[in-house]
CSV table of C-alpha atoms in Angstrom, one decimal:
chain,number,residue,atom,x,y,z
A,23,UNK,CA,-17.5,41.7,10.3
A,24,UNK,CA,-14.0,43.6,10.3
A,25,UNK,CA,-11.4,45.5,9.0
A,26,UNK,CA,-7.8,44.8,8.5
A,27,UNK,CA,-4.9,47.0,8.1
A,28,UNK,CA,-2.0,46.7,6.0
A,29,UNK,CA,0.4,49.6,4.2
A,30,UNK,CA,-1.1,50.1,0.4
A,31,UNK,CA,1.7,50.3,-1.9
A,32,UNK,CA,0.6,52.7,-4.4
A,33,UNK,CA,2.8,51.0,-7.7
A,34,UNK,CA,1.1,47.7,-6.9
A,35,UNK,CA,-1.5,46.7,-10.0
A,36,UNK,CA,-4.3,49.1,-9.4
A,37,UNK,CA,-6.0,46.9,-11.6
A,38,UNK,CA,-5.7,43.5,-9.3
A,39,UNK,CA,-8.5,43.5,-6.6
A,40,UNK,CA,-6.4,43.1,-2.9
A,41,UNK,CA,-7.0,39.4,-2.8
A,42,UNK,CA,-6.3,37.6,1.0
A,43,UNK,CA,-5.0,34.2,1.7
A,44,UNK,CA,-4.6,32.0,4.9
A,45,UNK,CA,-2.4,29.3,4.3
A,46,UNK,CA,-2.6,29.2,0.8
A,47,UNK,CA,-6.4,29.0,0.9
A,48,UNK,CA,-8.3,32.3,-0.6
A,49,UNK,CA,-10.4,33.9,2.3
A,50,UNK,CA,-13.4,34.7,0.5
A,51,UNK,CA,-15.1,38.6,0.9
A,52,UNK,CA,-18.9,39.5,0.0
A,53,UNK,CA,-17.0,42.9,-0.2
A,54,UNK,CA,-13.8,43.9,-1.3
A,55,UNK,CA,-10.9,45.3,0.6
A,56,UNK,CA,-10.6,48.7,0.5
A,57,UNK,CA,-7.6,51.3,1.1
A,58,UNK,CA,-8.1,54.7,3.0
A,59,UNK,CA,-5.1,56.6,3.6
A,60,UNK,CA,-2.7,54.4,2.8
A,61,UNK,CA,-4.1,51.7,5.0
A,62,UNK,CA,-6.2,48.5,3.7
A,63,UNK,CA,-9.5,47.3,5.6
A,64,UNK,CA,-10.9,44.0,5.2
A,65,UNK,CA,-14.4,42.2,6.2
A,66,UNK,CA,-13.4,41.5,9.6
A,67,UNK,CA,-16.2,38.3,9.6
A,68,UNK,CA,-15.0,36.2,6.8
A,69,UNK,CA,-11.5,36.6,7.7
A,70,UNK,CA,-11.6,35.7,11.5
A,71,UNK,CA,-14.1,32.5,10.9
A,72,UNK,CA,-11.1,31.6,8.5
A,73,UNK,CA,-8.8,31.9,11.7
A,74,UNK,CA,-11.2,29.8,13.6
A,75,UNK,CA,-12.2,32.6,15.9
A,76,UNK,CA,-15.9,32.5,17.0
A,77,UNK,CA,-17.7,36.0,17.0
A,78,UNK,CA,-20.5,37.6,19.4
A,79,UNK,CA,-22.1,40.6,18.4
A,80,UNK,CA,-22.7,43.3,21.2
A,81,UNK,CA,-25.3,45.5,20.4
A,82,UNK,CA,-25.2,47.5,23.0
A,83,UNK,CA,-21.3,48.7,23.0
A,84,UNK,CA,-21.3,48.2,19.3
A,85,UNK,CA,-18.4,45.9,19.7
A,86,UNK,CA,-17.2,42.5,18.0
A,87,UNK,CA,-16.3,40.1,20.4
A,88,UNK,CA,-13.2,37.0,18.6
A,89,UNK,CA,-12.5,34.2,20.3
A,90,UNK,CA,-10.4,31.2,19.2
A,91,UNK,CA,-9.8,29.2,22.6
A,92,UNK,CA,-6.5,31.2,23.1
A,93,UNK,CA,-7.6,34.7,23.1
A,94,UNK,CA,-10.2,37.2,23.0
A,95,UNK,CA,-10.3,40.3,20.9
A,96,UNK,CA,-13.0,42.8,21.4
A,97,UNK,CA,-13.4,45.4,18.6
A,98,UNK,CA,-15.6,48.7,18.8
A,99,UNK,CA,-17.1,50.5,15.7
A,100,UNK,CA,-15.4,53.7,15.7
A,101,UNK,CA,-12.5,53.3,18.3
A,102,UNK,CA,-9.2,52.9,17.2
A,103,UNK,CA,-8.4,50.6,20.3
A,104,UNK,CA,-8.5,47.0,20.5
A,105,UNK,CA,-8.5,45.1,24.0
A,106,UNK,CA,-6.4,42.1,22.5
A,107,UNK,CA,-7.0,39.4,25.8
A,108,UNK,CA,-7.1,42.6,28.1
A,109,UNK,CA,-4.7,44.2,26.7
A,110,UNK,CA,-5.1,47.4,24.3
A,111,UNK,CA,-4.0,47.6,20.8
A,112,UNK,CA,-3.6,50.6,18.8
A,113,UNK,CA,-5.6,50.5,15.4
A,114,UNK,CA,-4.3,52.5,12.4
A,115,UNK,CA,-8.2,53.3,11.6
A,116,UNK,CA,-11.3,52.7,13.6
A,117,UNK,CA,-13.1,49.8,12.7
A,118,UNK,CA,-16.5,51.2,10.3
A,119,UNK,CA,-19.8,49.8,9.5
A,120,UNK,CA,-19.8,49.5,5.4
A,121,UNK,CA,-23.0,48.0,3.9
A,122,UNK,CA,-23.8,46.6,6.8
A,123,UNK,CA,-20.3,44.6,7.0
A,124,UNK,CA,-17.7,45.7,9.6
A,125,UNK,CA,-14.3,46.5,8.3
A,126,UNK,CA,-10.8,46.4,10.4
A,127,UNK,CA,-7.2,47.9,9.2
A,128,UNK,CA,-5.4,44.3,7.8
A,129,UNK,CA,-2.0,44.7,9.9
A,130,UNK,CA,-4.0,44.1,12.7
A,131,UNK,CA,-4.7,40.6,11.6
A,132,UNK,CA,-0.9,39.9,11.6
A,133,UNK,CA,-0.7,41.2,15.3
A,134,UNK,CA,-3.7,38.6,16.5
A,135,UNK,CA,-3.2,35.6,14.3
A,136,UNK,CA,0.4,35.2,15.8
A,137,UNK,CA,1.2,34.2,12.1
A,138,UNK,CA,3.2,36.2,9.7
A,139,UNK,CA,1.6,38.5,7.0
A,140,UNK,CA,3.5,40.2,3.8
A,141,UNK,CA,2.1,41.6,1.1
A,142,UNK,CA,2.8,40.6,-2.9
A,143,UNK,CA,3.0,44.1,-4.8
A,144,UNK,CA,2.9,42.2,-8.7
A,145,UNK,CA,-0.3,40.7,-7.4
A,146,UNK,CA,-1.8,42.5,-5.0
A,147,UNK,CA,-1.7,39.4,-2.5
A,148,UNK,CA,-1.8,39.7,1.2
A,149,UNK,CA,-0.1,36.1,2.5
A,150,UNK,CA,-1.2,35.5,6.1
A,151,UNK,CA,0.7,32.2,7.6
A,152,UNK,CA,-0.1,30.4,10.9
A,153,UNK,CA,0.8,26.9,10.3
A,154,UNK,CA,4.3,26.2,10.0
A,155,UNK,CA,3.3,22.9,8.0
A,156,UNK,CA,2.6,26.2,5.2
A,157,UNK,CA,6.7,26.8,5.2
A,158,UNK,CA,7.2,22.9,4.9
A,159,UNK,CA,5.1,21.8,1.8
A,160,UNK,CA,6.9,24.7,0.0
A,161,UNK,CA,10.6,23.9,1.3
A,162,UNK,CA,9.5,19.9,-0.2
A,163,UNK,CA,8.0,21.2,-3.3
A,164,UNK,CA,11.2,23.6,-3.7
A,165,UNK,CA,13.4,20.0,-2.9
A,166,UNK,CA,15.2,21.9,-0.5
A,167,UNK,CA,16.2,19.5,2.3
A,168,UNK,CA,17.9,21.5,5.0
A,169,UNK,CA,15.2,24.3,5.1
A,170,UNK,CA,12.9,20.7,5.3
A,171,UNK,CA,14.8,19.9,8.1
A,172,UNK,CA,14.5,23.5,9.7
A,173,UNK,CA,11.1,24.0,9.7
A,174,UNK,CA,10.7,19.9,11.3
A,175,UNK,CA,13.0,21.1,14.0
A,176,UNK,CA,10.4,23.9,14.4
A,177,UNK,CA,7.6,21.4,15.1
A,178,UNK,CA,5.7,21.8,11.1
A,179,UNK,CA,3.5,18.8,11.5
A,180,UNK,CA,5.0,16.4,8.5
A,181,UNK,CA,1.3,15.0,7.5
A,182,UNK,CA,0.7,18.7,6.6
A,183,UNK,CA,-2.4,18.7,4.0
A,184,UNK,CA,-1.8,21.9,1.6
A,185,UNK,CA,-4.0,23.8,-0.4
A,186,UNK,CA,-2.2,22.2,-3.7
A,187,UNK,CA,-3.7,19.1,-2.4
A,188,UNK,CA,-0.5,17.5,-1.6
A,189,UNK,CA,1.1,17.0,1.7
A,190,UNK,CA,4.7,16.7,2.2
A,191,UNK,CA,6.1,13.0,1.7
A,192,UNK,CA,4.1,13.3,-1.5
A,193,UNK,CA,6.7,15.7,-2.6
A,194,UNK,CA,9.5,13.8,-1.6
A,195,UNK,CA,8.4,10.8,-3.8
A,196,UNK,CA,7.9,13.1,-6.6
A,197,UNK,CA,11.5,14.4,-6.5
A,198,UNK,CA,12.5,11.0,-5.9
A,199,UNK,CA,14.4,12.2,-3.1
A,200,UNK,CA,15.0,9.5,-0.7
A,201,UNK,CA,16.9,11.5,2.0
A,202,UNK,CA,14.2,14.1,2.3
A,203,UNK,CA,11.8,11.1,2.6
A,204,UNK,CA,13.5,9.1,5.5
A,205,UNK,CA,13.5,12.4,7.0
A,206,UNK,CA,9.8,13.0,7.3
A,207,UNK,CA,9.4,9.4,8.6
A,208,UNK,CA,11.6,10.3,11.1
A,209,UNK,CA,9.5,12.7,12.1
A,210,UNK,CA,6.6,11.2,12.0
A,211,UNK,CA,5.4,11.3,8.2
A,212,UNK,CA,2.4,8.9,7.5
A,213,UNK,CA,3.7,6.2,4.6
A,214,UNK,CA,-0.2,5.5,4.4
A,215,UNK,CA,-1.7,8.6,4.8
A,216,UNK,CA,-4.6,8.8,2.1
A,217,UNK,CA,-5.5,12.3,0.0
A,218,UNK,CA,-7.5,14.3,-2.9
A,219,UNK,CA,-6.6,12.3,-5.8
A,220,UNK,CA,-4.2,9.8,-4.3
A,221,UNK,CA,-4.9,6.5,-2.7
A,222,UNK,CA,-1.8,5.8,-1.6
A,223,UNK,CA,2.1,7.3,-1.5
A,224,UNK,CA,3.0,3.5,-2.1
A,225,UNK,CA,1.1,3.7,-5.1
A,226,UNK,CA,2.8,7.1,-6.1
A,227,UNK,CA,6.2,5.4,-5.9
A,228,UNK,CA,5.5,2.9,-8.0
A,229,UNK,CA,3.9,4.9,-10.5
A,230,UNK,CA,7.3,6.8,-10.4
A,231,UNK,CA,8.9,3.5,-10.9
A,232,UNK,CA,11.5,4.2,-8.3
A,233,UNK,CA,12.6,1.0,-6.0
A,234,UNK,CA,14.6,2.6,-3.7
A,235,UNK,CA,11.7,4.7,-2.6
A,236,UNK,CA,9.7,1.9,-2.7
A,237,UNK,CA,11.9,0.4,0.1
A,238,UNK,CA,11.7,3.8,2.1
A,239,UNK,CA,8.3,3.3,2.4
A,240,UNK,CA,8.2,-0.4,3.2
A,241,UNK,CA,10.5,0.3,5.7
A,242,UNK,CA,8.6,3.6,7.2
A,243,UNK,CA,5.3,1.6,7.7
A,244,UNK,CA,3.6,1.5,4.4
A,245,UNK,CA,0.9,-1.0,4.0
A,246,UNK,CA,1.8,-3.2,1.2
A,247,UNK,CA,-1.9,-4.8,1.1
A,248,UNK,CA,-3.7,-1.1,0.9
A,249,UNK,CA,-5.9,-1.4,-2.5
A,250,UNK,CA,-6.6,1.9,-4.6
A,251,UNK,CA,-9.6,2.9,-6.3
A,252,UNK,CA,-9.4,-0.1,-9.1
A,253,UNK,CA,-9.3,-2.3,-6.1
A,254,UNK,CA,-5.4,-3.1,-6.4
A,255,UNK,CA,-2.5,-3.2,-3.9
A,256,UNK,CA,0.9,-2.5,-4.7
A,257,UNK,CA,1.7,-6.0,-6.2
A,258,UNK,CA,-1.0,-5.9,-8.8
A,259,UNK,CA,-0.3,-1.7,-9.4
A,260,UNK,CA,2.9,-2.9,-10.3
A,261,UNK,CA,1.9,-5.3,-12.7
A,262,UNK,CA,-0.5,-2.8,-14.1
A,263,UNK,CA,2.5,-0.6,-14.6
A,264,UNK,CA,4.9,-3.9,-16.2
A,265,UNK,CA,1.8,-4.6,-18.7
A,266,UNK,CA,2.0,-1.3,-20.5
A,267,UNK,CA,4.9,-0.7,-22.9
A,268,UNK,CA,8.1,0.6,-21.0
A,269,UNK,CA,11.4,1.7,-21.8
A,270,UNK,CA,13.9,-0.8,-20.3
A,271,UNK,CA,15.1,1.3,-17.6
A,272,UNK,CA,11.8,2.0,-16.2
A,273,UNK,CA,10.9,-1.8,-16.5
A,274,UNK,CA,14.1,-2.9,-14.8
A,275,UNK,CA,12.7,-0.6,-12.3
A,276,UNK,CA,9.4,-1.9,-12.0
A,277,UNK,CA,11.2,-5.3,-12.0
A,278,UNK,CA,12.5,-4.9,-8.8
A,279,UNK,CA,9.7,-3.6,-7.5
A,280,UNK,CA,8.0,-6.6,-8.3
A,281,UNK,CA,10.6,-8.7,-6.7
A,282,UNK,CA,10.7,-7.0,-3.6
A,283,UNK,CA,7.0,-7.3,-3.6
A,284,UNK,CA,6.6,-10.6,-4.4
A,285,UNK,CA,8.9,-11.4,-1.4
A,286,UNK,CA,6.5,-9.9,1.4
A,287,UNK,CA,3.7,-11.0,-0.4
A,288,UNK,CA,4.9,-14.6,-0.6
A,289,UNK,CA,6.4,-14.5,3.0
A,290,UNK,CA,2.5,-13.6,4.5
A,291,UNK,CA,0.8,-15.6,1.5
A,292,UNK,CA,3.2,-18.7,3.2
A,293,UNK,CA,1.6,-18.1,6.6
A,294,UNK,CA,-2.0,-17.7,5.8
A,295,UNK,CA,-1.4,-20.9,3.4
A,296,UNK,CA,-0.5,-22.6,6.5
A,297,UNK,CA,-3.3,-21.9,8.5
A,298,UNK,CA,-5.3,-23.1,6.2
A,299,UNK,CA,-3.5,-26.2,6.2
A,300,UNK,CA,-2.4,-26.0,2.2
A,301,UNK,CA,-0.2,-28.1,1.5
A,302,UNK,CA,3.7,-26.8,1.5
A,303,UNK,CA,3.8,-26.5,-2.1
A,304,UNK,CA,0.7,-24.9,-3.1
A,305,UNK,CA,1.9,-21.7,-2.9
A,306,UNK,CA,4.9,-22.3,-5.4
A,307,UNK,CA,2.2,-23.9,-8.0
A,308,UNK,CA,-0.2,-20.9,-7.6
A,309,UNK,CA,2.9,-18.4,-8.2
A,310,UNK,CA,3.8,-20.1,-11.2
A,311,UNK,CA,0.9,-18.5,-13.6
A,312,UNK,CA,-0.3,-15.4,-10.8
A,313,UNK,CA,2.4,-12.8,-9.7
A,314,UNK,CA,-0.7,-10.8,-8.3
A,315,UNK,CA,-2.3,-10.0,-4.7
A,316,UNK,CA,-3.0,-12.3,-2.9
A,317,UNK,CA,-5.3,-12.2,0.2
A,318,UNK,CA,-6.3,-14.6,2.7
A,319,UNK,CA,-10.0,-16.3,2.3
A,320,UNK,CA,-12.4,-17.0,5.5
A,321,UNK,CA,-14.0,-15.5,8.1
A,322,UNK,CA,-13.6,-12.2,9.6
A,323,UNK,CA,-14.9,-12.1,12.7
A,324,UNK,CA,-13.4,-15.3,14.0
A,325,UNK,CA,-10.4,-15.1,12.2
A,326,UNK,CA,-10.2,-18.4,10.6
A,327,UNK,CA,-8.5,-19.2,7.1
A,328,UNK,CA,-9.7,-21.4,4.9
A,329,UNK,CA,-8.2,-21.0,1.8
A,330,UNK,CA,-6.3,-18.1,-0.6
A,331,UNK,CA,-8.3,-15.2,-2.7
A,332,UNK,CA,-6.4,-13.7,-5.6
A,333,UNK,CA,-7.4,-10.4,-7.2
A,334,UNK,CA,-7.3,-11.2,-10.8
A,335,UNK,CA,-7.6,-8.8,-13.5
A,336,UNK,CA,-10.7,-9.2,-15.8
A,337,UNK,CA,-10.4,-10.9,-19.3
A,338,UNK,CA,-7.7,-13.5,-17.7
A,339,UNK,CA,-9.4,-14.8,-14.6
A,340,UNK,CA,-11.2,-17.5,-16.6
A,341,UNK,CA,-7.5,-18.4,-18.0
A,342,UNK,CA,-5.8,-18.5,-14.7
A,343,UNK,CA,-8.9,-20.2,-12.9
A,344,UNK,CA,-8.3,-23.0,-15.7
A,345,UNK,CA,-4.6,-23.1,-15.1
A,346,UNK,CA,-5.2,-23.2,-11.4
A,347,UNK,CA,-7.8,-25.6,-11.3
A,348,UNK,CA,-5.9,-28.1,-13.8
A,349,UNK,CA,-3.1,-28.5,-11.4
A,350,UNK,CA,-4.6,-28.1,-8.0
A,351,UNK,CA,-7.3,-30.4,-8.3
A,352,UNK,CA,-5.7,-33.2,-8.8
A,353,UNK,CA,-4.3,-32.5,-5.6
A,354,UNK,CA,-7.4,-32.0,-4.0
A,355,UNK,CA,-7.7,-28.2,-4.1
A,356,UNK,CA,-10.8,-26.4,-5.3
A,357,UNK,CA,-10.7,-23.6,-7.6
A,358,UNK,CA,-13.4,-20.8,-7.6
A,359,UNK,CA,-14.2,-17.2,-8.9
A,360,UNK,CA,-16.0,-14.7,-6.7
A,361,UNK,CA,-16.4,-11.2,-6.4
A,362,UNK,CA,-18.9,-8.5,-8.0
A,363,UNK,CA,-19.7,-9.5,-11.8
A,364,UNK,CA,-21.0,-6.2,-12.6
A,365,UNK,CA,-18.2,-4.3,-11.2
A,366,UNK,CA,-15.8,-4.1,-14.3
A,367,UNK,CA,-13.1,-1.6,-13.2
A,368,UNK,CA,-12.4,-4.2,-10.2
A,369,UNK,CA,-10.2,-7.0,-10.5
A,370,UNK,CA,-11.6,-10.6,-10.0
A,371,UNK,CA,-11.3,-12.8,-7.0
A,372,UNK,CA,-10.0,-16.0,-7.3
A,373,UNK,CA,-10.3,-18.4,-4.0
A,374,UNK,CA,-8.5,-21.6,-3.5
A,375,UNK,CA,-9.6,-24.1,-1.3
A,376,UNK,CA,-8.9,-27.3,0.2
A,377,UNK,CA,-12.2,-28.7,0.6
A,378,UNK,CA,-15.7,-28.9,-0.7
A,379,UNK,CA,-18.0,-26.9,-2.9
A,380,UNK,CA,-20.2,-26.9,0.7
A,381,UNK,CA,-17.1,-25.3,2.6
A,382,UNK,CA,-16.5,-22.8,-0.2
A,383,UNK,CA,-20.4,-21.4,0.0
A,384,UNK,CA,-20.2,-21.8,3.5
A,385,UNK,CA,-18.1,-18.9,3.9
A,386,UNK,CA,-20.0,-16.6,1.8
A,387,UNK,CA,-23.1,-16.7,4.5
A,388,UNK,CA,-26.2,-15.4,2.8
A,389,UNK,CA,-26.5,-16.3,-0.9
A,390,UNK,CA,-29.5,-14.2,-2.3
A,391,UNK,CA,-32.4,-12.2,-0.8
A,392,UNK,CA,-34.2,-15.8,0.6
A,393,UNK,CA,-31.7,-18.4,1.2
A,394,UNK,CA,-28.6,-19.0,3.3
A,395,UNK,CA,-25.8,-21.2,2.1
A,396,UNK,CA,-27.1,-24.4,3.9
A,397,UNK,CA,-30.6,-23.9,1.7
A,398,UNK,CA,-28.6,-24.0,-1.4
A,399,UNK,CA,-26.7,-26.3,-0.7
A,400,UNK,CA,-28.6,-29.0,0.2
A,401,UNK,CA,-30.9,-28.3,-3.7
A,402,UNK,CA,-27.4,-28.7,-5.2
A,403,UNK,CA,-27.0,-31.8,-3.1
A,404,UNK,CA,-30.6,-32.7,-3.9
A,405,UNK,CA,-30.0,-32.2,-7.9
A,406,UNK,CA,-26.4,-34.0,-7.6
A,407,UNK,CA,-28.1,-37.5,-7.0
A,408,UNK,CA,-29.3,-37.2,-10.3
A,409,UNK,CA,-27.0,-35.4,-12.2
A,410,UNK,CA,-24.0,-34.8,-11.3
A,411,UNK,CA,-22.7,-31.1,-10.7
A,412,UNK,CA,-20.4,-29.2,-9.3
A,413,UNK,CA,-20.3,-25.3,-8.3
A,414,UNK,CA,-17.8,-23.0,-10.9
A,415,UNK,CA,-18.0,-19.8,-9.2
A,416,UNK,CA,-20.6,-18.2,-6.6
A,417,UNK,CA,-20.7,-14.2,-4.6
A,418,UNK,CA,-23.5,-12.6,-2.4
A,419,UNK,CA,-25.7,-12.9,-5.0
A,420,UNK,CA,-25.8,-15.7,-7.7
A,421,UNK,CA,-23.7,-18.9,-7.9
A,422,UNK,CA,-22.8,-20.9,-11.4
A,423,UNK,CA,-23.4,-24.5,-11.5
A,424,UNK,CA,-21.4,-26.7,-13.9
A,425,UNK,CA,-23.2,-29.6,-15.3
A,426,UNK,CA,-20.4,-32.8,-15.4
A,427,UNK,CA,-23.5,-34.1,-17.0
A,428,UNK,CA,-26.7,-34.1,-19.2
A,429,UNK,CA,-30.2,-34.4,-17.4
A,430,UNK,CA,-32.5,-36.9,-18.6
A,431,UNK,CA,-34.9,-34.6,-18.9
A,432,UNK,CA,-33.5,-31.6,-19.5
A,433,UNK,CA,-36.6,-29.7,-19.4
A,434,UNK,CA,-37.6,-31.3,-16.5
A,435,UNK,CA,-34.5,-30.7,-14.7
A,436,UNK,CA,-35.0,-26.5,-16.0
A,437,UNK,CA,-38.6,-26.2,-14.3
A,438,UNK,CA,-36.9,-27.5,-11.1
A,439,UNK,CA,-34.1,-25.3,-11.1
A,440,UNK,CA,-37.1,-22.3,-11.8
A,441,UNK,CA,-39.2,-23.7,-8.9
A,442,UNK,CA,-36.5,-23.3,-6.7
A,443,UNK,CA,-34.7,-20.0,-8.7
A,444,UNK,CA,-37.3,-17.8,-10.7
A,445,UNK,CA,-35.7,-14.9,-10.6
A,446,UNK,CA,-33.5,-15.5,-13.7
A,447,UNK,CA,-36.5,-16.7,-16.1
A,448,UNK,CA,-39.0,-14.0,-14.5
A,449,UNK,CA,-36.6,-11.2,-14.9
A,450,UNK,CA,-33.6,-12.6,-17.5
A,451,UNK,CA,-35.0,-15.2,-20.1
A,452,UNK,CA,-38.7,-15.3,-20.3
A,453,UNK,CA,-39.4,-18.4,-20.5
A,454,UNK,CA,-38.6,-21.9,-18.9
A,455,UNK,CA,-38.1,-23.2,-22.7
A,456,UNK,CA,-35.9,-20.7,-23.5
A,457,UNK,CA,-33.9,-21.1,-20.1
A,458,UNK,CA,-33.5,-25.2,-20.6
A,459,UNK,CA,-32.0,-24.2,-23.9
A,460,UNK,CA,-29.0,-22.0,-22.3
A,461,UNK,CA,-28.7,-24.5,-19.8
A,462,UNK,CA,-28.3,-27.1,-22.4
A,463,UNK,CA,-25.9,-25.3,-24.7
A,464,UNK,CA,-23.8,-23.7,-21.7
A,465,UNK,CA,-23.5,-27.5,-19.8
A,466,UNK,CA,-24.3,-24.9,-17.0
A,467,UNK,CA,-26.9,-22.9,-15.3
A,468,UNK,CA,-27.1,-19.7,-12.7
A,469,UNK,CA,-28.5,-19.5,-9.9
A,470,UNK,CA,-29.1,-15.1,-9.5
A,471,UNK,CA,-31.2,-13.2,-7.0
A,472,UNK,CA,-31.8,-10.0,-7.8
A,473,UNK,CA,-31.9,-6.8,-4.9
C-alpha cells in the first residue's frame, strides 16, 4: 500500500475528510489520507490498483514494486527515493508503514500516472485525470463545442463511458445540439452504443422529440430496428410517445419522426414482403390499421422469409389481428398471433402469411416439451376430418385452435383433445367435464405444455 503527496492547504474545510478521485470515480481508502508537514499521504494500494498498476511485495528490501505494462515503480519503506522505470524520483516524505497499510506523498501520483492532478480547497477533493475522454464528457455536458472539438483533435475516445453514466453523444442529444453530434460521428461516436439506463441514443432522441437529431443518427449508423427493454424499436417508441397527450409542437415533432420512420421501415418491410412472395399490395393494406414495427418472419439460420411479424402492443392486437385477417384472407393471407402470453410489458407479435396453418407452425420448430410441429399437426389434421378447425394463434409453447364448428360429441371430442394434451386439465381445469365446457362456450380450445 502507498502514500501520496500533495501540498495541504491549511484554509481548506478541516472538517471534509481529503477524498481522492480517478476520473470521476472515488478511489476508495480502508484508511484516510493523512497530512504531515504540509504534505498529504495516501494508501498507496487502493490507489495504484485504481491506475491498473499490478503490485509485488518485496520482503526482503521492504519495497513495493507497480507495474502497469508501461512502467515500473519501485518504492522503499523509509526512503525518500523512487526508481520510476530506472530512473530516481525524489519523494517529499518517505513512504511509512501505518496499520499495516503503506502510505506515499500524493504528488507523486501525479508524476507516475502521466495524468493531471489538482486539488479542490471548498471540498477537500484531490482530481487525478488520465483519460482525456474525462475532459470530453464535461466540455459536452458544458455544450461547449470547440473545447469538444479540442479535446477530439487530442485523441479523447468519443464512446467515452463517464462516471455520471453517460458518454458523450448522450449529451449532445440532450442539448439537442446537432453540430456537436455530427461531430462525434465524425470521429467515430457509436449511434448504437448501449449504456446504464439507456437502451438506445435513438431512443433518447425520440424521447426528446427532436427530428433533426433523429436524422443525425440515421445518418451516423443508428439501428432503426434496435428494440429497448419493452421490446420496441424506434417506430413503435414513437408511437408510444404520439399515444400520450402532447403539446402540438412536440407532436408535430414526433410526427415527423414517424414519417421519416415509416419510410425506412416501409422501404425494408417492401423487400422482405418480396421475398416472401406477398403480393405487391399487401404491405399498403397492413399499413393502413399498423404504423408499428415491423419484422421479417422465418427462419434464421437459413435465411428464408416467409411471411411479416408485427410487434403489437397489448390490449389492441386482438383488434388489429381482426382487421388484418378480415382483409387479407380473402386474399389468401393468413393472420396469426405469437409471442410470450405471459410476458405483459412486451408488445405482441403479429405474423402474416401466405400459406397454411401447417407452414405457419412449421416455423416455430418445437411446440411443447414432447412434440414437434409435424406431431401436432397431423392431430389437428386428424381432428379437421371431423370438425373443422383452424389454428388462431400458436408460440413455443401452446397453440389456440378455433372451432369453425360444433363436435358431435362434444365431450367426446374434449377426452381426445386430453388424451393427446393433458397438461391443461391436469394442471388448469380439473376436470375433462369442466374442460368440454370452456371448449364449448369459447368455440375454441388450447393446446399448452407446461416447462
Amino acid at each position: 500500500m502507498t502514500v501520496f503527496s500533495f501540498t495541504y492547504v491549511k484554509d481548506a474545510k478541516a472538517d471534509e475528510p481529503i477524498r481522492v478521485f480517478i476520473n470521476g470515480y472515488q478511489v476508495v481508502f480502508t484508511q484516510l489520507p493523512i497530512v504531515e508537514d504540509g504534505t498529504t499521504l495516501v494508501q498507496f494500494r487502493p490507489l495504484f490498483e485504481s491506475l491498473n498498476y499490478k503490485l509485488t511485495w518485496n520482503e526482503e528490501k521492504q519495497s513495493i514494486i507497480a507495474n502497469n505494462g508501461k512502467a515500473d515503480i519501485e518504492l522503499t519503506i523509509g526512503s525518500n527515493s523512487a526508481l520510476v522505470s530506472n530512473k530516481s524520483n525524489e519523494l517529499a516524505l518517505a513512504p511509512r508503514i501505518i496499520n499495516g497499510d503503506t502510505f506515499v506523498p500524493l504528488r507523486f501520483v501525479g508524476e507516475v500516472s502521466g495524468g493531471d492532478v489538482t486539488w479542490e480547497q471548498k471540498t477537500n477533493h484531490v482530481n487525478i485525470v488520465t483519460d482525456k475522454g474525462y475532459y470530453l464528457i464535461h466540455a459536452c455536458l458544458d455544450n461547449d463545442i470547440d473545447k469538444v472539438k479540442y479535446w477530439l483533435e487530442q485523441g479523447a475516445n468519443p464512446n467515452y463511458y463517464s462516471h455520471m453514466d453517460s458518454i458523450p453523444l448522450g449529451w449532445a442529444i440532450h442539448h439537442h445540439n446537432t453540430d456537436m453530434a455530427r461531430l462525434l460521428l465524425k470521429y467515430k461516436a457509436d449511434p448504437n452504443y448501449e449504456y446504464k439506463f439507456v437502451t438506445n441514443l435513438l431512443h433518447t432522441a425520440i424521447y426528446y422529440k427532436d427530428p433533426d437529431m433523429v436524422q443525425v443518427l440515421i445518418d451516423g449508423g443508428a439501428d432503426i430496428w434496435k428494440k429497448n427493454s419493452e421490446g420496441n424499436a424506434a417506430l413503435a417508441w414513437t408511437n408510444f410517445y404520439l399515444e400520450k397527450d402532447q403539446n402540438e409542437t412536440d407532436k408535430n415533432n414526433l410526427l415527423k419522426i414517424q414519417s421519416k420512420l415509416l419510410e425506412l421501415t416501409n422501404k425494408q418491410a417492401k423487400m422482405w414482403s418480396e421475398k416472401a412472395s406477398f403480393d405487391s399490395r399487401i404491405l399498403e393494406i397492413v399499413r393502413q390499421d399498423f404504423k408499428g414495427d415491423i419484422d421479417p418472419f422465418g427462419n434464421e439460420k437459413s435465411q428464408t422469409i416467409y411471411g411479416l411479424q408485427l410487434s403489437v402492443q397489448r390490449g389492441v392486437s386482438k383488434e388489429t389481428v381482426n382487421q388484418l385477417r378480415s382483409k387479407l384472407t380473402p386474399l389468401g393471407y393468413k393472420v396469426f398471433r405469437t409471442g410470450d402470453i405471459f410476458e405483459k410489458k412486451l408488445p405482441e407479435q403479429v405474423v402474416i402469411i401466405k400459406g397454411t396453418d401447417a407452414d405457419f407452425l412449421k416455423q416455430l420448430g418445437e411446440i411443447g416439451a414432447k412434440y414437434d410441429a409435424n406431431a401436432v399437426i397431423k392431430q389437428l389434421d386428424k381432428w379437421n376430418t371431423s370438425t373443422k378447425l383452424e389454428v388462431a394463434s400458436a408460440s413455443s409453447n401452446w397453440v389456440v385452435v378455433q372451432l369453425l364448428e360444433k363436435p358431435k360429441d362434444v365431450l367426446a371430442f374434449t377426452k381426445e383433445v386430453y388424451a393427446f394434451n393433458p397438461d391443461y386439465v391436469d394442471k388448469g381445469t380439473g376436470s375433462v367435464e369442466t374442460f368440454a365446457k370452456e371448449i364449448e362456450k369459447a368455440q375454441g380450445f388450447i393446446l399448452w405444455w407446461s416447462n
